[in-house]
């Protein structure tokens, strides 16, 4: 299990990285924390002829909030930093909660949010949260930077809207505008730290008297998905056990998940329903406490 | 002066003598062996479960820079190099596994070519260039499919697709079934699992062309046996073969074989005249190291209304994979299941048919517990069903069926001789230390609150230290049973002990030293225990089957006694008193009742080497002895234990949370309680993995799906609970130290315990019988549905 | 592929390294530098046997290319205590509490535990189990490893208290 040969360049700036990718005619790959890419390379399931190491690009380590209230997380911010950052805990606590479910300490020490988004594993936690919160992904290409809505970014298993010569720069989590919110990330993993079989991100938001819900699911399709019907059902509803149960049932009805050795389609559908209900209950408790 | 107590290290919680080097990262494992000029091997493995190889194109690989040799199955070098694991049994069909498959492959992962290159990186580059063409044959992917009419035969000359069929009939089951108050039937199933040590396999071979001698560093639990087997297969004189098993990163049975890869690496080293090294990667390990545990049982149980189990009829199907392994054969799991299914109970009427069935999967071998996890699942689930049918508590049913310790040595219906035991006492003790009544109250309260708690219990007897008689009875020609130790006291009085077992976690450097230091009455730090190098050590079996403390301890004890006797005879000569009037105590040989007449051992040792003129007539210099050892009747020892778990079921997600795990354990005289507890914890964790997580999945076309550590799930610190262990010490009447083997037992019970606990937790939802492991969320939710369905049916009846 | 040259500090000593880009740090440490205390158990980041410290953080050395450590501080199990020095308090605690059997997972387990105690000097049993859940051990069932780490925390805590 040794990787195939490749050329290796270290970029100092985003522009250098983009140029290196462009020069490789779409064959190069960015190396961030390497926690998903390197295992694939060791199995020789990935054999990129060029790796562009982003480790020295300081711009990608930013973690800040912008004037419009959105939180900006640089691509190289690690899972550990996401899980532990007071800023994220305050602004996007759902993201912090999900990051604590990612892998183990040593994986969180290296793994990055940008890497997780770009890898786009359909069972991954952080892309699911990105979709749930309508995050925007900023990508730099040879000619311009562009912003891609999460809903457009995740296209399928391990497939994103990033072009081969684009570098994922940062992820923006817009301010929800809600006066109060409650959140929860719940998942079924076979062991602590394993990739989720199914994960559910839920956020309840209150604006005035009006309640709205965001529900995102991982592990039930080729990419993270929103539980649109369940969200609609909860809109304006009373946040109680019955409405959460109904949301869970709506989720189950809407899915046609894949099967693998960790869970059949039936299991995933069923568990998605249970987790949705539980995530909403926990989110509601936090909403109450807010 | 009053009688001075003879210092003893038996029973002492001594810190392990091997630990400092391991803690510093200075262990020396096979992958750490660096030889100048060594070449590395990567194997090309079959991607087909069952196919004829029509062509192998290695041209591009041979041209690849850095490649020294590409060997394929049709090469003269490997012609006729086959591995056989034969059994002397009534119904047996053998197989011959080629070192490299030449014309036919029989499982995915079977080696078909080997690439030798300047580094493993380059070897893998070139291995990916080797292209094999296949003509596919129908894959047989389950035991039932293999035995079905019209299934293609897996090996030449076979009549049906099994290695072994054994039939056993003891007592009069027909009469017992006729007289029974009730009969119940169970179908249990366990899946493919394995030992999965953290260190993969490895082999480094170095051939000295001048002397014609071959040195092989191997991850092997049985260096003596594998040396003979290697010499046989390679055609090298055995006195020119040296096998070194250095530090090994866990074995669990997986490293107790001669594997085809070992043969290929040695052949390459001999041909090339350069050291050749193969360090297996994890994917290879999951594909091609031995598998275990996949069994299906159909069990009928006859019982009386008072809970007494009268008779068992069973059919055992073991999905044994493609080849019979050496030296353990493909038949051991089937044989053990047949032999041990009646458990620690007084069941006198028993009939069983056991089949070791050939399939297109990785070959099967014995792994920690060998068939007992499956056998105990059937036996213990049967006890629980009898409890339900008779309205008795599961503990009470076991109490009424366990062998009475006072009847030991007790011969079971299948002829196993249980040396001594504490079955009833252990069960009583378990109820007491776990506070069973309180756990039942806690469960009732939780149920009131809508939570699903379950309690499971299981008992077992663990056969260990099997010796000459036992292996003769089992019909295994290469397994001879005894162990050997050499004890050498040097001129300074320090002691070197060579044992033929191998320690890869079990702590022999400490426990064998405790035994020898006690026998010789020398300080513990003066005894050094080594093992694993056939150029120094005497000949013996190795480490497997819960044997080392009994067998190596027994051999070391006997050899130490010879040395002590010689010291005493020498001292008798010098002191001019009869040796019968001398004793060895705390570093000196002295006159009984007159301890001031004594000679320090260190002085005797120096004289025995350097002053031969002082020795008595006829006594040779040197203080050295070799002893082989077997237990008194060659039938080994039997440890007994009871396990209990309290679990909480999450019926939404199908997860079991093990909240409490208690074991009461009796392995006779304990040499080092800390080490015994460590073995128990590890075995139980292995068993919990087997009960909840681990599964080597093959799809219906014979493709393995569990090829990474993301698919084959070992339990981590968050899945294994704190384990409480309590000891009883009933000495073995048959072993030198009174100890009994215990390395495997922990892994036997967690399956039945957790199955019972799940069934018990589900009771408020409805009645089900949990019979299939591992309890993945998928299976657990199926049982949840079944329980709810059963409840719905039951209410519908009303 | 051409070799890369990189400089880093290894267990306190400056090293100038040279390796082709694909060479895994685990192989580089073990085979090129002879530091075989770092073990390789799965080469896909699951087992934790190859855990080392990179700039003070526990990481998998099988998921890093050697050339990536340019400019970094690397610490391996050999850096916990010099061969002739006494064992570190953490290693001592593993010895006292039988926190190892075959020794193969041990170096990675020690490096993970060392990071835990540096960031959380007084962990609960649950926190210890969570922290080491990415380090697989097949021998011990973890019970005595958890005990050892807790004992090391006590030992280090007492030592800290003495200093004050």
PDB file of C-alpha atoms in Angstrom, chain B residues 38-272:
ATOM      1  CA  UNK B  38      17.589  -6.515   0.764  1.00  0.00           C
ATOM      2  CA  UNK B  39      15.015  -6.650  -2.007  1.00  0.00           C
ATOM      3  CA  UNK B  40      11.314  -6.238  -1.432  1.00  0.00           C
ATOM      4  CA  UNK B  41       8.410  -8.300  -2.666  1.00  0.00           C
ATOM      5  CA  UNK B  42       4.923  -7.333  -3.744  1.00  0.00           C
ATOM      6  CA  UNK B  43       2.468 -10.102  -4.594  1.00  0.00           C
ATOM      7  CA  UNK B  44       0.024 -10.046  -7.443  1.00  0.00           C
ATOM      8  CA  UNK B  45      -3.184 -11.611  -6.191  1.00  0.00           C
ATOM      9  CA  UNK B  46      -6.136 -13.186  -7.857  1.00  0.00           C
ATOM     10  CA  UNK B  47      -9.066 -10.896  -8.479  1.00  0.00           C
ATOM     11  CA  UNK B  48     -11.263 -13.891  -9.220  1.00  0.00           C
ATOM     12  CA  UNK B  49     -12.817 -16.190  -6.660  1.00  0.00           C
ATOM     13  CA  UNK B  50     -12.755 -19.221  -8.927  1.00  0.00           C
ATOM     14  CA  UNK B  51     -11.197 -19.279 -12.359  1.00  0.00           C
ATOM     15  CA  UNK B  52      -8.697 -20.911 -14.651  1.00  0.00           C
ATOM     16  CA  UNK B  53      -5.703 -18.727 -15.364  1.00  0.00           C
ATOM     17  CA  UNK B  54      -5.328 -18.646 -19.137  1.00  0.00           C
ATOM     18  CA  UNK B  55      -2.373 -16.265 -19.348  1.00  0.00           C
ATOM     19  CA  UNK B  56      -0.200 -14.063 -17.161  1.00  0.00           C
ATOM     20  CA  UNK B  57       1.609 -11.239 -18.916  1.00  0.00           C
ATOM     21  CA  UNK B  58       4.499 -10.064 -16.780  1.00  0.00           C
ATOM     22  CA  UNK B  59       6.482  -8.476 -19.607  1.00  0.00           C
ATOM     23  CA  UNK B  60       5.913  -4.873 -18.656  1.00  0.00           C
ATOM     24  CA  UNK B  61       6.616  -5.611 -15.012  1.00  0.00           C
ATOM     25  CA  UNK B  62       9.939  -7.268 -15.899  1.00  0.00           C
ATOM     26  CA  UNK B  63      10.957  -4.197 -17.920  1.00  0.00           C
ATOM     27  CA  UNK B  64      10.120  -1.799 -15.096  1.00  0.00           C
ATOM     28  CA  UNK B  65      13.231  -0.052 -13.693  1.00  0.00           C
ATOM     29  CA  UNK B  66      14.270  -1.434 -10.327  1.00  0.00           C
ATOM     30  CA  UNK B  67      12.629  -4.825 -10.852  1.00  0.00           C
ATOM     31  CA  UNK B  68      14.923  -7.774 -10.240  1.00  0.00           C
ATOM     32  CA  UNK B  69      12.639 -10.746 -10.723  1.00  0.00           C
ATOM     33  CA  UNK B  70       9.021 -11.445 -11.544  1.00  0.00           C
ATOM     34  CA  UNK B  71       7.889 -14.901 -10.555  1.00  0.00           C
ATOM     35  CA  UNK B  72       4.621 -16.376 -11.795  1.00  0.00           C
ATOM     36  CA  UNK B  73       2.819 -19.571 -10.959  1.00  0.00           C
ATOM     37  CA  UNK B  74       4.094 -21.322 -14.072  1.00  0.00           C
ATOM     38  CA  UNK B  75       7.752 -20.679 -13.201  1.00  0.00           C
ATOM     39  CA  UNK B  76       9.964 -23.708 -12.608  1.00  0.00           C
ATOM     40  CA  UNK B  77      11.077 -22.228  -9.268  1.00  0.00           C
ATOM     41  CA  UNK B  78       7.660 -22.783  -7.704  1.00  0.00           C
ATOM     42  CA  UNK B  79       6.727 -25.977  -9.559  1.00  0.00           C
ATOM     43  CA  UNK B  80       5.452 -28.568  -7.118  1.00  0.00           C
ATOM     44  CA  UNK B  81       5.849 -26.310  -4.084  1.00  0.00           C
ATOM     45  CA  UNK B  82       2.606 -27.025  -2.336  1.00  0.00           C
ATOM     46  CA  UNK B  83       1.275 -26.631   1.147  1.00  0.00           C
ATOM     47  CA  UNK B  84      -0.844 -29.391   2.592  1.00  0.00           C
ATOM     48  CA  UNK B  85      -2.713 -29.564   5.854  1.00  0.00           C
ATOM     49  CA  UNK B  86      -3.624 -33.195   6.290  1.00  0.00           C
ATOM     50  CA  UNK B  87      -5.786 -34.862   8.874  1.00  0.00           C
ATOM     51  CA  UNK B  88      -5.957 -38.497   9.869  1.00  0.00           C
ATOM     52  CA  UNK B  89      -9.690 -38.829  10.005  1.00  0.00           C
ATOM     53  CA  UNK B  90     -12.428 -41.123   8.889  1.00  0.00           C
ATOM     54  CA  UNK B  91     -13.809 -38.856   6.172  1.00  0.00           C
ATOM     55  CA  UNK B  92     -11.208 -36.473   4.840  1.00  0.00           C
ATOM     56  CA  UNK B  93     -10.380 -34.952   1.469  1.00  0.00           C
ATOM     57  CA  UNK B  94      -7.170 -33.039   1.156  1.00  0.00           C
ATOM     58  CA  UNK B  95      -6.079 -30.035  -0.882  1.00  0.00           C
ATOM     59  CA  UNK B  96      -2.726 -28.765  -2.067  1.00  0.00           C
ATOM     60  CA  UNK B  97      -2.219 -25.027  -2.050  1.00  0.00           C
ATOM     61  CA  UNK B  98       0.448 -23.988  -4.555  1.00  0.00           C
ATOM     62  CA  UNK B  99       2.954 -21.381  -3.427  1.00  0.00           C
ATOM     63  CA  UNK B 100       1.789 -19.383  -6.451  1.00  0.00           C
ATOM     64  CA  UNK B 101      -1.330 -20.348  -8.347  1.00  0.00           C
ATOM     65  CA  UNK B 102      -0.365 -21.522 -11.828  1.00  0.00           C
ATOM     66  CA  UNK B 103      -3.467 -22.747 -13.581  1.00  0.00           C
ATOM     67  CA  UNK B 104      -6.392 -22.210 -11.252  1.00  0.00           C
ATOM     68  CA  UNK B 105      -7.306 -19.699  -8.561  1.00  0.00           C
ATOM     69  CA  UNK B 106      -9.720 -20.523  -5.785  1.00  0.00           C
ATOM     70  CA  UNK B 107     -10.144 -17.312  -3.801  1.00  0.00           C
ATOM     71  CA  UNK B 108      -9.734 -13.588  -4.278  1.00  0.00           C
ATOM     72  CA  UNK B 109      -6.354 -12.703  -2.844  1.00  0.00           C
ATOM     73  CA  UNK B 110      -4.606 -15.957  -3.691  1.00  0.00           C
ATOM     74  CA  UNK B 111      -1.052 -15.101  -4.821  1.00  0.00           C
ATOM     75  CA  UNK B 112      -0.447 -15.639  -8.530  1.00  0.00           C
ATOM     76  CA  UNK B 113       2.818 -13.751  -9.016  1.00  0.00           C
ATOM     77  CA  UNK B 114       5.566 -12.116  -7.006  1.00  0.00           C
ATOM     78  CA  UNK B 115       7.531  -9.051  -8.019  1.00  0.00           C
ATOM     79  CA  UNK B 116      10.951  -8.490  -6.490  1.00  0.00           C
ATOM     80  CA  UNK B 117      12.348  -4.978  -6.666  1.00  0.00           C
ATOM     81  CA  UNK B 118      14.638  -2.527  -4.985  1.00  0.00           C
ATOM     82  CA  UNK B 119      11.835  -1.161  -2.824  1.00  0.00           C
ATOM     83  CA  UNK B 120       8.265  -2.010  -1.974  1.00  0.00           C
ATOM     84  CA  UNK B 121       7.212   1.154  -3.795  1.00  0.00           C
ATOM     85  CA  UNK B 122       8.794  -0.029  -7.032  1.00  0.00           C
ATOM     86  CA  UNK B 123       7.565  -3.594  -6.486  1.00  0.00           C
ATOM     87  CA  UNK B 124       4.001  -2.290  -6.220  1.00  0.00           C
ATOM     88  CA  UNK B 125       4.494  -0.151  -9.337  1.00  0.00           C
ATOM     89  CA  UNK B 126       5.502  -3.231 -11.282  1.00  0.00           C
ATOM     90  CA  UNK B 127       2.928  -5.536  -9.689  1.00  0.00           C
ATOM     91  CA  UNK B 128       0.216  -3.268 -11.048  1.00  0.00           C
ATOM     92  CA  UNK B 129       1.583  -3.937 -14.551  1.00  0.00           C
ATOM     93  CA  UNK B 130       1.115  -7.711 -14.346  1.00  0.00           C
ATOM     94  CA  UNK B 131      -1.986  -8.706 -16.285  1.00  0.00           C
ATOM     95  CA  UNK B 132      -3.710 -12.044 -15.772  1.00  0.00           C
ATOM     96  CA  UNK B 133      -6.418 -13.464 -18.018  1.00  0.00           C
ATOM     97  CA  UNK B 134      -8.966 -15.767 -16.514  1.00  0.00           C
ATOM     98  CA  UNK B 135     -11.693 -18.122 -17.594  1.00  0.00           C
ATOM     99  CA  UNK B 136     -14.244 -17.722 -14.852  1.00  0.00           C
ATOM    100  CA  UNK B 137     -15.727 -20.689 -13.050  1.00  0.00           C
ATOM    101  CA  UNK B 138     -18.800 -20.749 -10.855  1.00  0.00           C
ATOM    102  CA  UNK B 139     -17.831 -19.364  -7.446  1.00  0.00           C
ATOM    103  CA  UNK B 140     -19.060 -21.179  -4.346  1.00  0.00           C
ATOM    104  CA  UNK B 141     -19.698 -18.533  -1.745  1.00  0.00           C
ATOM    105  CA  UNK B 142     -21.529 -20.342   1.022  1.00  0.00           C
ATOM    106  CA  UNK B 143     -21.294 -23.707   2.706  1.00  0.00           C
ATOM    107  CA  UNK B 144     -24.824 -24.555   1.596  1.00  0.00           C
ATOM    108  CA  UNK B 145     -24.050 -23.675  -2.035  1.00  0.00           C
ATOM    109  CA  UNK B 146     -20.925 -25.857  -1.931  1.00  0.00           C
ATOM    110  CA  UNK B 147     -22.881 -28.844  -0.634  1.00  0.00           C
ATOM    111  CA  UNK B 148     -25.788 -28.393  -3.028  1.00  0.00           C
ATOM    112  CA  UNK B 149     -26.344 -30.877  -5.828  1.00  0.00           C
ATOM    113  CA  UNK B 150     -24.564 -29.946  -9.005  1.00  0.00           C
ATOM    114  CA  UNK B 151     -22.053 -27.637  -7.369  1.00  0.00           C
ATOM    115  CA  UNK B 152     -18.709 -27.777  -9.177  1.00  0.00           C
ATOM    116  CA  UNK B 153     -16.080 -29.678  -7.209  1.00  0.00           C
ATOM    117  CA  UNK B 154     -13.407 -27.379  -5.800  1.00  0.00           C
ATOM    118  CA  UNK B 155     -10.529 -29.806  -5.818  1.00  0.00           C
ATOM    119  CA  UNK B 156      -9.430 -32.635  -8.038  1.00  0.00           C
ATOM    120  CA  UNK B 157     -10.509 -36.076  -7.019  1.00  0.00           C
ATOM    121  CA  UNK B 158     -13.153 -34.857  -4.623  1.00  0.00           C
ATOM    122  CA  UNK B 159     -16.590 -36.395  -4.404  1.00  0.00           C
ATOM    123  CA  UNK B 160     -18.282 -33.567  -2.498  1.00  0.00           C
ATOM    124  CA  UNK B 161     -17.134 -30.129  -1.411  1.00  0.00           C
ATOM    125  CA  UNK B 162     -16.019 -30.780   2.108  1.00  0.00           C
ATOM    126  CA  UNK B 163     -12.622 -31.357   3.652  1.00  0.00           C
ATOM    127  CA  UNK B 164     -13.996 -33.197   6.596  1.00  0.00           C
ATOM    128  CA  UNK B 165     -17.170 -34.813   7.780  1.00  0.00           C
ATOM    129  CA  UNK B 166     -17.306 -36.120  11.322  1.00  0.00           C
ATOM    130  CA  UNK B 167     -20.159 -37.959  12.905  1.00  0.00           C
ATOM    131  CA  UNK B 168     -20.439 -38.413  16.625  1.00  0.00           C
ATOM    132  CA  UNK B 169     -22.924 -40.439  18.599  1.00  0.00           C
ATOM    133  CA  UNK B 170     -22.733 -40.654  22.372  1.00  0.00           C
ATOM    134  CA  UNK B 171     -25.291 -42.122  24.751  1.00  0.00           C
ATOM    135  CA  UNK B 172     -28.802 -42.653  23.436  1.00  0.00           C
ATOM    136  CA  UNK B 173     -30.212 -39.389  22.096  1.00  0.00           C
ATOM    137  CA  UNK B 174     -33.241 -41.132  20.555  1.00  0.00           C
ATOM    138  CA  UNK B 175     -34.343 -42.416  23.921  1.00  0.00           C
ATOM    139  CA  UNK B 176     -33.627 -39.079  25.585  1.00  0.00           C
ATOM    140  CA  UNK B 177     -35.669 -37.166  23.020  1.00  0.00           C
ATOM    141  CA  UNK B 178     -38.510 -39.653  23.408  1.00  0.00           C
ATOM    142  CA  UNK B 179     -38.503 -39.213  27.179  1.00  0.00           C
ATOM    143  CA  UNK B 180     -38.200 -35.403  27.124  1.00  0.00           C
ATOM    144  CA  UNK B 181     -40.865 -33.019  28.425  1.00  0.00           C
ATOM    145  CA  UNK B 182     -39.984 -30.611  25.672  1.00  0.00           C
ATOM    146  CA  UNK B 183     -37.885 -30.261  22.553  1.00  0.00           C
ATOM    147  CA  UNK B 184     -36.712 -27.030  20.999  1.00  0.00           C
ATOM    148  CA  UNK B 185     -34.777 -26.215  17.888  1.00  0.00           C
ATOM    149  CA  UNK B 186     -32.314 -23.426  17.186  1.00  0.00           C
ATOM    150  CA  UNK B 187     -30.470 -22.302  14.112  1.00  0.00           C
ATOM    151  CA  UNK B 188     -27.454 -20.207  15.030  1.00  0.00           C
ATOM    152  CA  UNK B 189     -25.003 -18.467  12.773  1.00  0.00           C
ATOM    153  CA  UNK B 190     -21.701 -16.686  13.179  1.00  0.00           C
ATOM    154  CA  UNK B 191     -19.950 -14.832  10.388  1.00  0.00           C
ATOM    155  CA  UNK B 192     -16.419 -14.733   9.028  1.00  0.00           C
ATOM    156  CA  UNK B 193     -14.044 -12.985  11.386  1.00  0.00           C
ATOM    157  CA  UNK B 194     -10.411 -13.281  12.235  1.00  0.00           C
ATOM    158  CA  UNK B 195      -7.647 -12.530  14.706  1.00  0.00           C
ATOM    159  CA  UNK B 196      -6.511  -9.283  13.126  1.00  0.00           C
ATOM    160  CA  UNK B 197      -3.283  -8.526  14.993  1.00  0.00           C
ATOM    161  CA  UNK B 198      -2.131  -4.911  14.651  1.00  0.00           C
ATOM    162  CA  UNK B 199       1.081  -6.137  13.078  1.00  0.00           C
ATOM    163  CA  UNK B 200       0.529  -7.759   9.684  1.00  0.00           C
ATOM    164  CA  UNK B 201       2.428 -10.825   8.528  1.00  0.00           C
ATOM    165  CA  UNK B 202       6.013 -10.565   7.360  1.00  0.00           C
ATOM    166  CA  UNK B 203       8.894 -12.705   6.182  1.00  0.00           C
ATOM    167  CA  UNK B 204      12.535 -11.789   5.586  1.00  0.00           C
ATOM    168  CA  UNK B 205      14.739 -14.508   4.110  1.00  0.00           C
ATOM    169  CA  UNK B 206      18.512 -14.496   3.833  1.00  0.00           C
ATOM    170  CA  UNK B 207      20.332 -17.327   2.066  1.00  0.00           C
ATOM    171  CA  UNK B 208      24.028 -17.876   2.479  1.00  0.00           C
ATOM    172  CA  UNK B 209      25.141 -19.386  -0.807  1.00  0.00           C
ATOM    173  CA  UNK B 210      28.478 -20.566   0.593  1.00  0.00           C
ATOM    174  CA  UNK B 211      27.123 -22.604   3.474  1.00  0.00           C
ATOM    175  CA  UNK B 212      23.778 -23.332   1.875  1.00  0.00           C
ATOM    176  CA  UNK B 213      22.018 -22.097   4.969  1.00  0.00           C
ATOM    177  CA  UNK B 214      18.811 -20.148   5.119  1.00  0.00           C
ATOM    178  CA  UNK B 215      17.797 -17.721   7.838  1.00  0.00           C
ATOM    179  CA  UNK B 216      14.177 -16.633   7.901  1.00  0.00           C
ATOM    180  CA  UNK B 217      12.692 -13.961  10.152  1.00  0.00           C
ATOM    181  CA  UNK B 218       8.982 -14.600  10.339  1.00  0.00           C
ATOM    182  CA  UNK B 219       5.920 -13.424  12.168  1.00  0.00           C
ATOM    183  CA  UNK B 220       5.273 -16.920  13.434  1.00  0.00           C
ATOM    184  CA  UNK B 221       3.914 -18.314  16.677  1.00  0.00           C
ATOM    185  CA  UNK B 222       5.466 -21.759  16.074  1.00  0.00           C
ATOM    186  CA  UNK B 223       9.093 -21.355  14.955  1.00  0.00           C
ATOM    187  CA  UNK B 224      10.102 -25.003  15.482  1.00  0.00           C
ATOM    188  CA  UNK B 225       7.225 -26.477  13.542  1.00  0.00           C
ATOM    189  CA  UNK B 226       7.481 -23.997  10.714  1.00  0.00           C
ATOM    190  CA  UNK B 227      11.219 -24.689  10.385  1.00  0.00           C
ATOM    191  CA  UNK B 228      10.486 -28.361   9.694  1.00  0.00           C
ATOM    192  CA  UNK B 229       7.677 -27.504   7.317  1.00  0.00           C
ATOM    193  CA  UNK B 230       9.814 -24.992   5.447  1.00  0.00           C
ATOM    194  CA  UNK B 231      12.654 -27.483   5.111  1.00  0.00           C
ATOM    195  CA  UNK B 232      10.199 -30.051   3.745  1.00  0.00           C
ATOM    196  CA  UNK B 233       8.642 -27.712   1.178  1.00  0.00           C
ATOM    197  CA  UNK B 234      11.912 -26.058   0.130  1.00  0.00           C
ATOM    198  CA  UNK B 235      13.940 -29.245   0.045  1.00  0.00           C
ATOM    199  CA  UNK B 236      16.646 -27.684   2.232  1.00  0.00           C
ATOM    200  CA  UNK B 237      18.281 -29.769   4.970  1.00  0.00           C
ATOM    201  CA  UNK B 238      16.648 -28.770   8.211  1.00  0.00           C
ATOM    202  CA  UNK B 239      19.973 -28.295   9.993  1.00  0.00           C
ATOM    203  CA  UNK B 240      20.642 -25.464   7.562  1.00  0.00           C
ATOM    204  CA  UNK B 241      17.379 -23.670   8.195  1.00  0.00           C
ATOM    205  CA  UNK B 242      17.111 -21.134  10.975  1.00  0.00           C
ATOM    206  CA  UNK B 243      13.775 -19.546  11.755  1.00  0.00           C
ATOM    207  CA  UNK B 244      13.719 -16.430  13.899  1.00  0.00           C
ATOM    208  CA  UNK B 245      10.436 -15.180  15.273  1.00  0.00           C
ATOM    209  CA  UNK B 246      11.438 -11.913  16.934  1.00  0.00           C
ATOM    210  CA  UNK B 247       9.003  -9.553  18.644  1.00  0.00           C
ATOM    211  CA  UNK B 248       5.600 -10.152  17.132  1.00  0.00           C
ATOM    212  CA  UNK B 249       2.780  -7.658  17.175  1.00  0.00           C
ATOM    213  CA  UNK B 250       0.010 -10.026  18.205  1.00  0.00           C
ATOM    214  CA  UNK B 251      -0.902 -13.403  16.798  1.00  0.00           C
ATOM    215  CA  UNK B 252      -4.308 -14.679  17.955  1.00  0.00           C
ATOM    216  CA  UNK B 253      -3.808 -17.773  15.793  1.00  0.00           C
ATOM    217  CA  UNK B 254      -3.304 -15.911  12.535  1.00  0.00           C
ATOM    218  CA  UNK B 255       0.458 -16.404  12.627  1.00  0.00           C
ATOM    219  CA  UNK B 256       0.501 -20.127  13.380  1.00  0.00           C
ATOM    220  CA  UNK B 257       0.882 -21.388   9.810  1.00  0.00           C
ATOM    221  CA  UNK B 258       3.227 -21.902   6.952  1.00  0.00           C
ATOM    222  CA  UNK B 259       1.787 -19.567   4.346  1.00  0.00           C
ATOM    223  CA  UNK B 260       2.441 -19.683   0.590  1.00  0.00           C
ATOM    224  CA  UNK B 261       3.976 -16.214   0.754  1.00  0.00           C
ATOM    225  CA  UNK B 262       6.634 -17.506   3.170  1.00  0.00           C
ATOM    226  CA  UNK B 263       7.615 -20.246   0.749  1.00  0.00           C
ATOM    227  CA  UNK B 264       7.861 -17.815  -2.165  1.00  0.00           C
ATOM    228  CA  UNK B 265      10.012 -15.348  -0.231  1.00  0.00           C
ATOM    229  CA  UNK B 266      12.435 -18.112   0.754  1.00  0.00           C
ATOM    230  CA  UNK B 267      12.630 -19.499  -2.784  1.00  0.00           C
ATOM    231  CA  UNK B 268      13.400 -16.035  -4.117  1.00  0.00           C
ATOM    232  CA  UNK B 269      16.131 -15.423  -1.546  1.00  0.00           C
ATOM    233  CA  UNK B 270      17.697 -18.766  -2.416  1.00  0.00           C
ATOM    234  CA  UNK B 271      17.580 -18.135  -6.128  1.00  0.00           C
ATOM    235  CA  UNK B 272      18.772 -14.523  -6.010  1.00  0.00           C
TER     236      UNK B 272
END
